[in-house]
PDB file of C-alpha atoms in Angstrom:
ATOM      1  CA  GLU A 141       8.405-104.574  75.172  1.00  0.00           C
ATOM      2  CA  THR A 142       8.416-106.928  72.159  1.00  0.00           C
ATOM      3  CA  GLY A 143       8.631-106.323  68.409  1.00  0.00           C
ATOM      4  CA  TRP A 144      11.144-105.859  65.635  1.00  0.00           C
ATOM      5  CA  THR A 145      13.396-102.955  65.164  1.00  0.00           C
ATOM      6  CA  ASN A 146      13.550-101.230  61.781  1.00  0.00           C
ATOM      7  CA  GLY A 147      16.790-103.104  61.034  1.00  0.00           C
ATOM      8  CA  GLN A 148      15.223-106.427  61.792  1.00  0.00           C
ATOM      9  CA  GLY A 149      12.195-105.674  59.642  1.00  0.00           C
ATOM     10  CA  LEU A 150      14.411-104.660  56.713  1.00  0.00           C
ATOM     11  CA  THR A 151      16.402-107.869  57.044  1.00  0.00           C
ATOM     12  CA  VAL A 152      13.256-110.015  56.986  1.00  0.00           C
ATOM     13  CA  GLY A 153      11.904-108.063  54.017  1.00  0.00           C
ATOM     14  CA  LEU A 154      15.086-108.592  52.079  1.00  0.00           C
ATOM     15  CA  MET A 155      14.989-112.300  52.897  1.00  0.00           C
ATOM     16  CA  LEU A 156      11.393-112.558  51.673  1.00  0.00           C
ATOM     17  CA  LEU A 157      12.246-110.631  48.524  1.00  0.00           C
ATOM     18  CA  SER A 158      15.221-112.905  47.861  1.00  0.00           C
ATOM     19  CA  ALA A 159      13.069-115.992  48.413  1.00  0.00           C
ATOM     20  CA  ALA A 160      10.399-114.661  46.056  1.00  0.00           C
ATOM     21  CA  THR A 161      13.020-113.848  43.427  1.00  0.00           C
ATOM     22  CA  LEU A 162      14.526-117.314  43.767  1.00  0.00           C
ATOM     23  CA  ILE A 163      11.123-118.963  43.494  1.00  0.00           C
ATOM     24  CA  GLY A 164      10.320-116.837  40.468  1.00  0.00           C
ATOM     25  CA  HIS A 165      13.602-117.868  38.887  1.00  0.00           C
ATOM     26  CA  PHE A 166      12.811-121.539  39.468  1.00  0.00           C
ATOM     27  CA  VAL A 167       9.353-121.048  37.947  1.00  0.00           C
ATOM     28  CA  VAL A 168      10.823-119.381  34.852  1.00  0.00           C
ATOM     29  CA  VAL A 169      13.409-122.141  34.508  1.00  0.00           C
ATOM     30  CA  ALA A 170      10.721-124.828  34.911  1.00  0.00           C
ATOM     31  CA  VAL A 171       8.486-123.173  32.310  1.00  0.00           C
ATOM     32  CA  ALA A 172      11.423-122.792  29.927  1.00  0.00           C
ATOM     33  CA  ARG A 173      12.389-126.443  30.366  1.00  0.00           C
ATOM     34  CA  GLN A 174       8.799-127.510  29.817  1.00  0.00           C
ATOM     35  CA  ARG A 175       8.614-125.456  26.630  1.00  0.00           C
ATOM     36  CA  TYR A 176      11.976-126.856  25.517  1.00  0.00           C
ATOM     37  CA  HIS A 177      10.752-130.437  25.964  1.00  0.00           C
ATOM     38  CA  GLU A 178       7.511-129.615  24.147  1.00  0.00           C
ATOM     39  CA  ARG A 179       9.497-128.269  21.201  1.00  0.00           C
ATOM     40  CA  LEU A 180      11.703-131.365  21.191  1.00  0.00           C
ATOM     41  CA  ALA A 181       8.603-133.573  21.202  1.00  0.00           C
ATOM     42  CA  GLU A 182       7.177-131.574  18.294  1.00  0.00           C
ATOM     43  CA  MET A 183      10.430-131.964  16.350  1.00  0.00           C
ATOM     44  CA  ARG A 184      10.404-135.724  16.990  1.00  0.00           C
ATOM     45  CA  GLU A 185       6.837-135.878  15.679  1.00  0.00           C
ATOM     46  CA  ARG A 186       7.768-133.889  12.562  1.00  0.00           C
ATOM     47  CA  ALA A 187      10.812-136.116  11.991  1.00  0.00           C
ATOM     48  CA  HIS A 188       8.511-139.142  12.240  1.00  0.00           C
ATOM     49  CA  GLU A 189       6.198-137.618   9.609  1.00  0.00           C
ATOM     50  CA  LEU A 190       9.169-136.874   7.352  1.00  0.00           C
ATOM     51  CA  GLY A 191      10.376-140.437   7.717  1.00  0.00           C
ATOM     52  CA  HIS A 192       6.980-141.655   6.522  1.00  0.00           C
ATOM     53  CA  GLY A 193       7.144-139.553   3.375  1.00  0.00           C
ATOM     54  CA  ASP A 194       5.360-136.314   4.330  1.00  0.00           C
ATOM     55  CA  LEU A 195       7.820-133.822   2.850  1.00  0.00           C
ATOM     56  CA  SER A 196       5.494-130.878   3.495  1.00  0.00           C
ATOM     57  CA  THR A 197       6.051-131.062   7.248  1.00  0.00           C
ATOM     58  CA  THR A 198       7.925-128.179   8.917  1.00  0.00           C
ATOM     59  CA  VAL A 199       8.994-127.163  12.418  1.00  0.00           C
ATOM     60  CA  PRO A 200       8.973-123.658  13.965  1.00  0.00           C
ATOM     61  CA  GLU A 201      12.161-121.650  13.511  1.00  0.00           C
ATOM     62  CA  ALA A 202      13.053-119.686  16.660  1.00  0.00           C
ATOM     63  CA  ALA A 203      16.107-117.518  17.344  1.00  0.00           C
ATOM     64  CA  ASP A 204      17.953-120.056  19.488  1.00  0.00           C
ATOM     65  CA  ASP A 205      19.949-123.266  19.106  1.00  0.00           C
ATOM     66  CA  LEU A 206      16.816-125.380  18.816  1.00  0.00           C
ATOM     67  CA  GLY A 207      15.468-122.991  16.211  1.00  0.00           C
ATOM     68  CA  SER A 208      18.683-123.420  14.235  1.00  0.00           C
ATOM     69  CA  VAL A 209      18.106-127.184  14.224  1.00  0.00           C
ATOM     70  CA  GLY A 210      14.574-126.481  13.007  1.00  0.00           C
ATOM     71  CA  ARG A 211      15.842-124.384  10.112  1.00  0.00           C
ATOM     72  CA  SER A 212      18.215-127.166   9.088  1.00  0.00           C
ATOM     73  CA  PHE A 213      15.362-129.682   9.327  1.00  0.00           C
ATOM     74  CA  ASN A 214      13.106-127.562   7.098  1.00  0.00           C
ATOM     75  CA  ALA A 215      15.886-127.042   4.548  1.00  0.00           C
ATOM     76  CA  LEU A 216      16.483-130.806   4.442  1.00  0.00           C
ATOM     77  CA  ALA A 217      12.776-131.528   3.879  1.00  0.00           C
ATOM     78  CA  GLN A 218      12.656-128.972   1.059  1.00  0.00           C
ATOM     79  CA  ARG A 219      15.720-130.426  -0.668  1.00  0.00           C
ATOM     80  CA  MET A 220      14.315-133.942  -0.396  1.00  0.00           C
ATOM     81  CA  GLY A 221      11.019-132.736  -1.833  1.00  0.00           C
ATOM     82  CA  ARG A 222      12.742-131.137  -4.827  1.00  0.00           C
ATOM     83  CA  MET A 223      14.850-134.243  -5.466  1.00  0.00           C
ATOM     84  CA  LEU A 224      11.861-136.602  -5.311  1.00  0.00           C
ATOM     85  CA  GLN A 225       9.787-134.333  -7.551  1.00  0.00           C
ATOM     86  CA  ALA A 226      12.615-134.259 -10.092  1.00  0.00           C
ATOM     87  CA  GLN A 227      12.747-138.053  -9.948  1.00  0.00           C
ATOM     88  CA  ARG A 228       8.980-138.324 -10.498  1.00  0.00           C
ATOM     89  CA  ASP A 229       9.132-135.891 -13.409  1.00  0.00           C
ATOM     90  CA  LEU A 230      11.940-137.908 -14.987  1.00  0.00           C
ATOM     91  CA  LEU A 231      10.064-141.194 -14.602  1.00  0.00           C
ATOM     92  CA  SER A 232       6.906-139.699 -16.016  1.00  0.00           C
ATOM     93  CA  GLY A 233       8.686-138.079 -18.965  1.00  0.00           C
ATOM     94  CA  VAL A 234      10.710-141.153 -19.884  1.00  0.00           C
ATOM     95  CA  SER A 235       7.679-143.439 -19.552  1.00  0.00           C
ATOM     96  CA  HIS A 236       5.578-141.282 -21.854  1.00  0.00           C
ATOM     97  CA  GLU A 237       8.393-140.969 -24.398  1.00  0.00           C
ATOM     98  CA  LEU A 238       8.867-144.754 -24.535  1.00  0.00           C
ATOM     99  CA  ARG A 239       5.273-145.367 -25.567  1.00  0.00           C
ATOM    100  CA  SER A 240       5.661-143.778 -29.002  1.00  0.00           C
ATOM    101  CA  PRO A 241       8.391-146.134 -30.287  1.00  0.00           C
ATOM    102  CA  ILE A 242       6.511-149.114 -28.826  1.00  0.00           C
ATOM    103  CA  ALA A 243       3.422-148.117 -30.787  1.00  0.00           C
ATOM    104  CA  ARG A 244       5.516-147.842 -33.969  1.00  0.00           C
ATOM    105  CA  ILE A 245       7.040-151.279 -33.305  1.00  0.00           C
ATOM    106  CA  ASP A 246       3.545-152.767 -32.955  1.00  0.00           C
ATOM    107  CA  VAL A 247       2.507-151.269 -36.305  1.00  0.00           C
ATOM    108  CA  ALA A 248       5.687-152.540 -37.949  1.00  0.00           C
ATOM    109  CA  LEU A 249       5.113-156.041 -36.540  1.00  0.00           C
ATOM    110  CA  GLU A 250       1.593-156.072 -37.929  1.00  0.00           C
ATOM    111  CA  LEU A 251       2.841-155.104 -41.399  1.00  0.00           C
ATOM    112  CA  ILE A 252       5.616-157.711 -41.249  1.00  0.00           C
ATOM    113  CA  SER A 253       3.096-160.348 -40.158  1.00  0.00           C
ATOM    114  CA  MET A 254       0.929-159.562 -43.177  1.00  0.00           C
ATOM    115  CA  GLU A 255       3.944-159.881 -45.481  1.00  0.00           C
ATOM    116  CA  ILE A 256       5.058-163.190 -43.969  1.00  0.00           C
ATOM    117  CA  GLY A 257       1.691-164.801 -44.468  1.00  0.00           C
ATOM    118  CA  GLU A 258       1.385-168.453 -43.437  1.00  0.00           C
ATOM    119  CA  ASP A 259       5.034-169.074 -42.541  1.00  0.00           C
ATOM    120  CA  ALA A 260       4.511-170.596 -39.062  1.00  0.00           C
ATOM    121  CA  GLU A 261       8.133-170.322 -37.939  1.00  0.00           C
ATOM    122  CA  LYS A 262       8.394-166.653 -38.802  1.00  0.00           C
ATOM    123  CA  GLN A 263       4.957-165.925 -37.317  1.00  0.00           C
ATOM    124  CA  GLU A 264       6.106-167.523 -34.075  1.00  0.00           C
ATOM    125  CA  LEU A 265       9.110-165.208 -34.077  1.00  0.00           C
ATOM    126  CA  ILE A 266       6.818-162.205 -34.625  1.00  0.00           C
ATOM    127  CA  GLU A 267       4.592-163.374 -31.761  1.00  0.00           C
ATOM    128  CA  GLY A 268       7.618-163.565 -29.465  1.00  0.00           C
ATOM    129  CA  ILE A 269       8.509-159.969 -30.300  1.00  0.00           C
ATOM    130  CA  ARG A 270       4.908-158.944 -29.624  1.00  0.00           C
ATOM    131  CA  GLU A 271       5.069-160.552 -26.179  1.00  0.00           C
ATOM    132  CA  GLU A 272       8.254-158.645 -25.379  1.00  0.00           C
ATOM    133  CA  THR A 273       6.751-155.311 -26.437  1.00  0.00           C
ATOM    134  CA  ALA A 274       3.617-156.100 -24.421  1.00  0.00           C
ATOM    135  CA  LEU A 275       5.820-156.783 -21.390  1.00  0.00           C
ATOM    136  CA  LEU A 276       7.599-153.463 -21.916  1.00  0.00           C
ATOM    137  CA  GLU A 277       4.241-151.702 -22.166  1.00  0.00           C
ATOM    138  CA  ARG A 278       3.140-153.256 -18.868  1.00  0.00           C
ATOM    139  CA  HIS A 279       6.348-152.092 -17.178  1.00  0.00           C
ATOM    140  CA  ILE A 280       5.800-148.564 -18.483  1.00  0.00           C
ATOM    141  CA  SER A 281       2.207-148.578 -17.227  1.00  0.00           C
ATOM    142  CA  ARG A 282       3.442-149.645 -13.796  1.00  0.00           C
ATOM    143  CA  LEU A 283       6.032-146.872 -13.782  1.00  0.00           C
ATOM    144  CA  LEU A 284       3.339-144.310 -14.556  1.00  0.00           C
ATOM    145  CA  GLU A 285       1.055-145.797 -11.921  1.00  0.00           C
ATOM    146  CA  ALA A 286       3.825-145.674  -9.308  1.00  0.00           C
ATOM    147  CA  GLN A 287       4.532-142.057 -10.218  1.00  0.00           C
ATOM    148  CA  ARG A 288       0.834-141.186 -10.026  1.00  0.00           C
ATOM    149  CA  VAL A 289       0.417-142.822  -6.617  1.00  0.00           C
ATOM    150  CA  GLY A 290       3.572-141.108  -5.369  1.00  0.00           C
ATOM    151  CA  THR A 291       2.096-137.669  -6.001  1.00  0.00           C
ATOM    152  CA  LYS A 292      -0.705-138.385  -3.484  1.00  0.00           C
ATOM    153  CA  ARG A 293      -3.258-136.947  -5.898  1.00  0.00           C
ATOM    154  CA  VAL A 294      -4.989-140.254  -6.542  1.00  0.00           C
ATOM    155  CA  LEU A 295      -8.752-139.885  -6.427  1.00  0.00           C
ATOM    156  CA  LEU A 296     -10.524-143.213  -6.064  1.00  0.00           C
ATOM    157  CA  LYS A 297     -13.885-143.410  -7.819  1.00  0.00           C
ATOM    158  CA  ARG A 298     -15.862-145.556  -5.421  1.00  0.00           C
ATOM    159  CA  LYS A 299     -19.233-146.934  -6.426  1.00  0.00           C
ATOM    160  CA  PRO A 300     -21.300-150.052  -5.635  1.00  0.00           C
ATOM    161  CA  LEU A 301     -20.056-153.105  -7.501  1.00  0.00           C
ATOM    162  CA  VAL A 302     -20.628-156.859  -7.374  1.00  0.00           C
ATOM    163  CA  LEU A 303     -17.274-158.183  -6.188  1.00  0.00           C
ATOM    164  CA  ASP A 304     -17.783-161.759  -7.382  1.00  0.00           C
ATOM    165  CA  GLU A 305     -18.449-160.482 -10.903  1.00  0.00           C
ATOM    166  CA  LEU A 306     -15.254-158.443 -10.866  1.00  0.00           C
ATOM    167  CA  VAL A 307     -13.149-161.397  -9.664  1.00  0.00           C
ATOM    168  CA  ARG A 308     -14.782-163.625 -12.276  1.00  0.00           C
ATOM    169  CA  THR A 309     -14.012-161.090 -15.032  1.00  0.00           C
ATOM    170  CA  VAL A 310     -10.361-160.884 -14.005  1.00  0.00           C
ATOM    171  CA  MET A 311      -9.977-164.656 -13.937  1.00  0.00           C
ATOM    172  CA  GLN A 312     -11.664-165.099 -17.303  1.00  0.00           C
ATOM    173  CA  ARG A 313      -9.212-162.605 -18.772  1.00  0.00           C
ATOM    174  CA  GLU A 314      -6.223-164.429 -17.214  1.00  0.00           C
ATOM    175  CA  GLN A 315      -7.483-167.964 -17.845  1.00  0.00           C
ATOM    176  CA  LEU A 316      -6.019-168.379 -21.344  1.00  0.00           C
ATOM    177  CA  ARG A 317      -2.516-167.492 -20.175  1.00  0.00           C
ATOM    178  CA  LEU A 318      -2.828-169.694 -17.090  1.00  0.00           C
ATOM    179  CA  ASP A 319      -3.999-172.634 -19.214  1.00  0.00           C
ATOM    180  CA  LYS A 320      -1.107-172.116 -21.609  1.00  0.00           C
ATOM    181  CA  LEU A 321       1.347-172.210 -18.691  1.00  0.00           C
ATOM    182  CA  GLY A 322      -0.219-175.373 -17.245  1.00  0.00           C
ATOM    183  CA  TRP A 323      -1.775-173.877 -14.102  1.00  0.00           C
ATOM    184  CA  ARG A 324      -4.557-175.611 -12.199  1.00  0.00           C
ATOM    185  CA  VAL A 325      -6.975-172.895 -11.117  1.00  0.00           C
ATOM    186  CA  GLU A 326      -9.787-173.091  -8.549  1.00  0.00           C
ATOM    187  CA  VAL A 327     -12.280-170.246  -8.145  1.00  0.00           C
ATOM    188  CA  ASP A 328     -14.727-170.362  -5.224  1.00  0.00           C
ATOM    189  CA  LEU A 329     -16.985-167.288  -5.113  1.00  0.00           C
ATOM    190  CA  LYS A 330     -19.441-167.151  -2.189  1.00  0.00           C
ATOM    191  CA  LEU A 331     -20.670-163.550  -2.166  1.00  0.00           C
ATOM    192  CA  GLY A 332     -23.251-163.981  -4.913  1.00  0.00           C
ATOM    193  CA  ASP A 333     -24.888-160.647  -5.786  1.00  0.00           C
ATOM    194  CA  ALA A 334     -23.555-158.871  -2.693  1.00  0.00           C
ATOM    195  CA  GLU A 335     -22.180-155.415  -3.459  1.00  0.00           C
ATOM    196  CA  VAL A 336     -19.209-153.557  -2.026  1.00  0.00           C
ATOM    197  CA  LEU A 337     -18.251-149.907  -2.324  1.00  0.00           C
ATOM    198  CA  GLY A 338     -14.983-149.590  -4.225  1.00  0.00           C
ATOM    199  CA  ASP A 339     -13.029-148.383  -7.242  1.00  0.00           C
ATOM    200  CA  GLU A 340     -13.543-151.034  -9.921  1.00  0.00           C
ATOM    201  CA  ASN A 341     -10.405-150.170 -11.912  1.00  0.00           C
ATOM    202  CA  ALA A 342      -8.181-150.121  -8.817  1.00  0.00           C
ATOM    203  CA  LEU A 343      -9.543-153.444  -7.540  1.00  0.00           C
ATOM    204  CA  ASP A 344      -9.155-154.982 -10.990  1.00  0.00           C
ATOM    205  CA  ARG A 345      -5.510-153.917 -10.908  1.00  0.00           C
ATOM    206  CA  VAL A 346      -5.011-155.428  -7.446  1.00  0.00           C
ATOM    207  CA  PHE A 347      -6.440-158.830  -8.413  1.00  0.00           C
ATOM    208  CA  SER A 348      -4.555-158.892 -11.724  1.00  0.00           C
ATOM    209  CA  THR A 349      -1.321-158.044  -9.902  1.00  0.00           C
ATOM    210  CA  LEU A 350      -1.840-160.908  -7.439  1.00  0.00           C
ATOM    211  CA  VAL A 351      -2.336-163.358 -10.304  1.00  0.00           C
ATOM    212  CA  GLU A 352       0.779-161.968 -12.015  1.00  0.00           C
ATOM    213  CA  ASN A 353       2.673-162.322  -8.744  1.00  0.00           C
ATOM    214  CA  ALA A 354       1.701-165.986  -8.509  1.00  0.00           C
ATOM    215  CA  ILE A 355       2.856-166.644 -12.081  1.00  0.00           C
ATOM    216  CA  GLN A 356       6.206-164.952 -11.416  1.00  0.00           C
ATOM    217  CA  HIS A 357       6.983-166.425  -8.015  1.00  0.00           C
ATOM    218  CA  ALA A 358       4.908-169.558  -7.418  1.00  0.00           C
ATOM    219  CA  THR A 359       5.765-171.763 -10.385  1.00  0.00           C
ATOM    220  CA  PRO A 360       7.331-174.973  -8.995  1.00  0.00           C
ATOM    221  CA  SER A 361      10.848-175.816 -10.102  1.00  0.00           C
ATOM    222  CA  GLU A 362      11.395-178.528 -12.703  1.00  0.00           C
ATOM    223  CA  GLY A 363      11.502-182.001 -11.268  1.00  0.00           C
ATOM    224  CA  SER A 364       9.469-181.113  -8.181  1.00  0.00           C
ATOM    225  CA  GLY A 365       6.635-183.349  -9.345  1.00  0.00           C
ATOM    226  CA  GLN A 366       4.111-180.639  -8.508  1.00  0.00           C
ATOM    227  CA  GLY A 367       2.201-178.487 -10.944  1.00  0.00           C
ATOM    228  CA  PRO A 368       1.446-174.794 -10.393  1.00  0.00           C
ATOM    229  CA  GLU A 369      -1.782-174.121  -8.517  1.00  0.00           C
ATOM    230  CA  LEU A 370      -3.835-171.016  -7.852  1.00  0.00           C
ATOM    231  CA  ARG A 371      -6.977-170.694  -5.757  1.00  0.00           C
ATOM    232  CA  ILE A 372      -9.145-167.602  -5.352  1.00  0.00           C
ATOM    233  CA  GLU A 373     -11.971-167.354  -2.840  1.00  0.00           C
ATOM    234  CA  THR A 374     -14.458-164.685  -1.831  1.00  0.00           C
ATOM    235  CA  ALA A 375     -16.415-164.677   1.407  1.00  0.00           C
ATOM    236  CA  ALA A 376     -18.110-162.346   3.867  1.00  0.00           C
ATOM    237  CA  ASP A 377     -16.147-161.467   6.984  1.00  0.00           C
ATOM    238  CA  SER A 378     -17.482-160.947  10.508  1.00  0.00           C
ATOM    239  CA  ASP A 379     -17.813-157.159  10.081  1.00  0.00           C
ATOM    240  CA  ARG A 380     -20.167-157.296   7.100  1.00  0.00           C
ATOM    241  CA  GLY A 381     -17.225-156.720   4.782  1.00  0.00           C
ATOM    242  CA  ALA A 382     -15.861-158.812   1.921  1.00  0.00           C
ATOM    243  CA  LEU A 383     -12.721-160.931   1.997  1.00  0.00           C
ATOM    244  CA  VAL A 384     -10.840-161.998  -1.133  1.00  0.00           C
ATOM    245  CA  THR A 385      -8.182-164.686  -0.638  1.00  0.00           C
ATOM    246  CA  VAL A 386      -5.565-165.509  -3.276  1.00  0.00           C
ATOM    247  CA  MET A 387      -3.508-168.629  -2.561  1.00  0.00           C
ATOM    248  CA  ASP A 388      -0.581-170.204  -4.379  1.00  0.00           C
ATOM    249  CA  ARG A 389       2.331-172.508  -3.570  1.00  0.00           C
ATOM    250  CA  GLY A 390       5.060-169.873  -3.730  1.00  0.00           C
ATOM    251  CA  PRO A 391       7.922-169.488  -1.248  1.00  0.00           C
ATOM    252  CA  GLY A 392       6.145-166.794   0.777  1.00  0.00           C
ATOM    253  CA  LEU A 393       7.678-163.765   2.511  1.00  0.00           C
ATOM    254  CA  THR A 394       9.639-163.258   5.693  1.00  0.00           C
ATOM    255  CA  ALA A 395       8.372-160.821   8.324  1.00  0.00           C
ATOM    256  CA  GLU A 396      10.961-158.247   7.223  1.00  0.00           C
ATOM    257  CA  GLN A 397       9.977-158.626   3.572  1.00  0.00           C
ATOM    258  CA  CYS A 398       6.322-158.114   4.483  1.00  0.00           C
ATOM    259  CA  GLU A 399       7.240-154.699   5.888  1.00  0.00           C
ATOM    260  CA  ASN A 400       9.065-153.656   2.710  1.00  0.00           C
ATOM    261  CA  VAL A 401       7.083-155.329  -0.053  1.00  0.00           C
ATOM    262  CA  PHE A 402       4.836-152.304  -0.743  1.00  0.00           C
ATOM    263  CA  ALA A 403       7.760-149.918  -1.203  1.00  0.00           C
ATOM    264  CA  PRO A 404       8.084-148.885  -4.882  1.00  0.00           C
ATOM    265  CA  PHE A 405      10.490-151.109  -6.863  1.00  0.00           C
ATOM    266  CA  PHE A 406      11.346-153.295  -3.850  1.00  0.00           C
ATOM    267  CA  ARG A 407      12.434-156.768  -4.940  1.00  0.00           C
ATOM    268  CA  ILE A 408      12.936-159.969  -3.006  1.00  0.00           C
ATOM    269  CA  ASP A 409      15.218-161.080  -5.834  1.00  0.00           C
ATOM    270  CA  GLN A 410      18.018-158.518  -6.039  1.00  0.00           C
ATOM    271  CA  SER A 411      19.320-159.891  -9.354  1.00  0.00           C
ATOM    272  CA  ARG A 412      17.022-157.495 -11.269  1.00  0.00           C
ATOM    273  CA  SER A 413      15.644-160.410 -13.276  1.00  0.00           C
ATOM    274  CA  THR A 414      12.833-159.411 -15.606  1.00  0.00           C
ATOM    275  CA  LYS A 415      10.942-162.472 -14.412  1.00  0.00           C
ATOM    276  CA  THR A 416      10.660-161.105 -10.884  1.00  0.00           C
ATOM    277  CA  GLY A 417      10.563-157.380 -11.604  1.00  0.00           C
ATOM    278  CA  GLY A 418       7.728-155.011 -10.809  1.00  0.00           C
ATOM    279  CA  THR A 419       6.753-151.795  -9.128  1.00  0.00           C
TER     280      THR A 419
END
């Protein structure tokens, strides 16, 4: 006769049960490890978002060690958000408060100018003070603009506009100052009546800033034998878009500086000179 006894059958059953339990344990461990790695990947992604300025990002908070790290991460993001908001509020408040005394100074200068009359030397002194107050006003406007952009509530008002006309308007506005400073300016506009979809005020600010940048950084040193030059071109690109090129003879930027140059208040010149300052 062949076959298993009851003892043999029980032994085999226990072995199968043990094997099934062991396999089940391995499956649970594998699933847990997979979930653990998924949570780590999610935390890395959230840390990446935080590093790029998204302070609203959060990670799940579970009742384990990884969840404890998540709670610390969320608390850090909240503290950073409060600190940056306080900084923005301070910048905004100070900038607005500074405009009132500047307006009073402008009125006082106008009254003084009327009293001085035709005295050329004194009028030149008054004009120098006006230029300084105008510079201060531009810095305040840039502070407010930086604060406004930082809130991420900027709503661009895009509409069709003739780009060549906008560039021409900006250059006509800047021409008097460029002539006074001895700049040779070339403007080559090739788009004609072609329209683009954009925010006219924002684009005006971009082009004006590029001209200002050239004046601040691309003026040749004395004795170089070379005068300051600026060239602005417009052209159509291969994707039916528009390309605006602004060229000067400045020192240029390194690759590292190109990565940082759009950060608020970043300066190539760390001396804090008012000639190279900006936002």
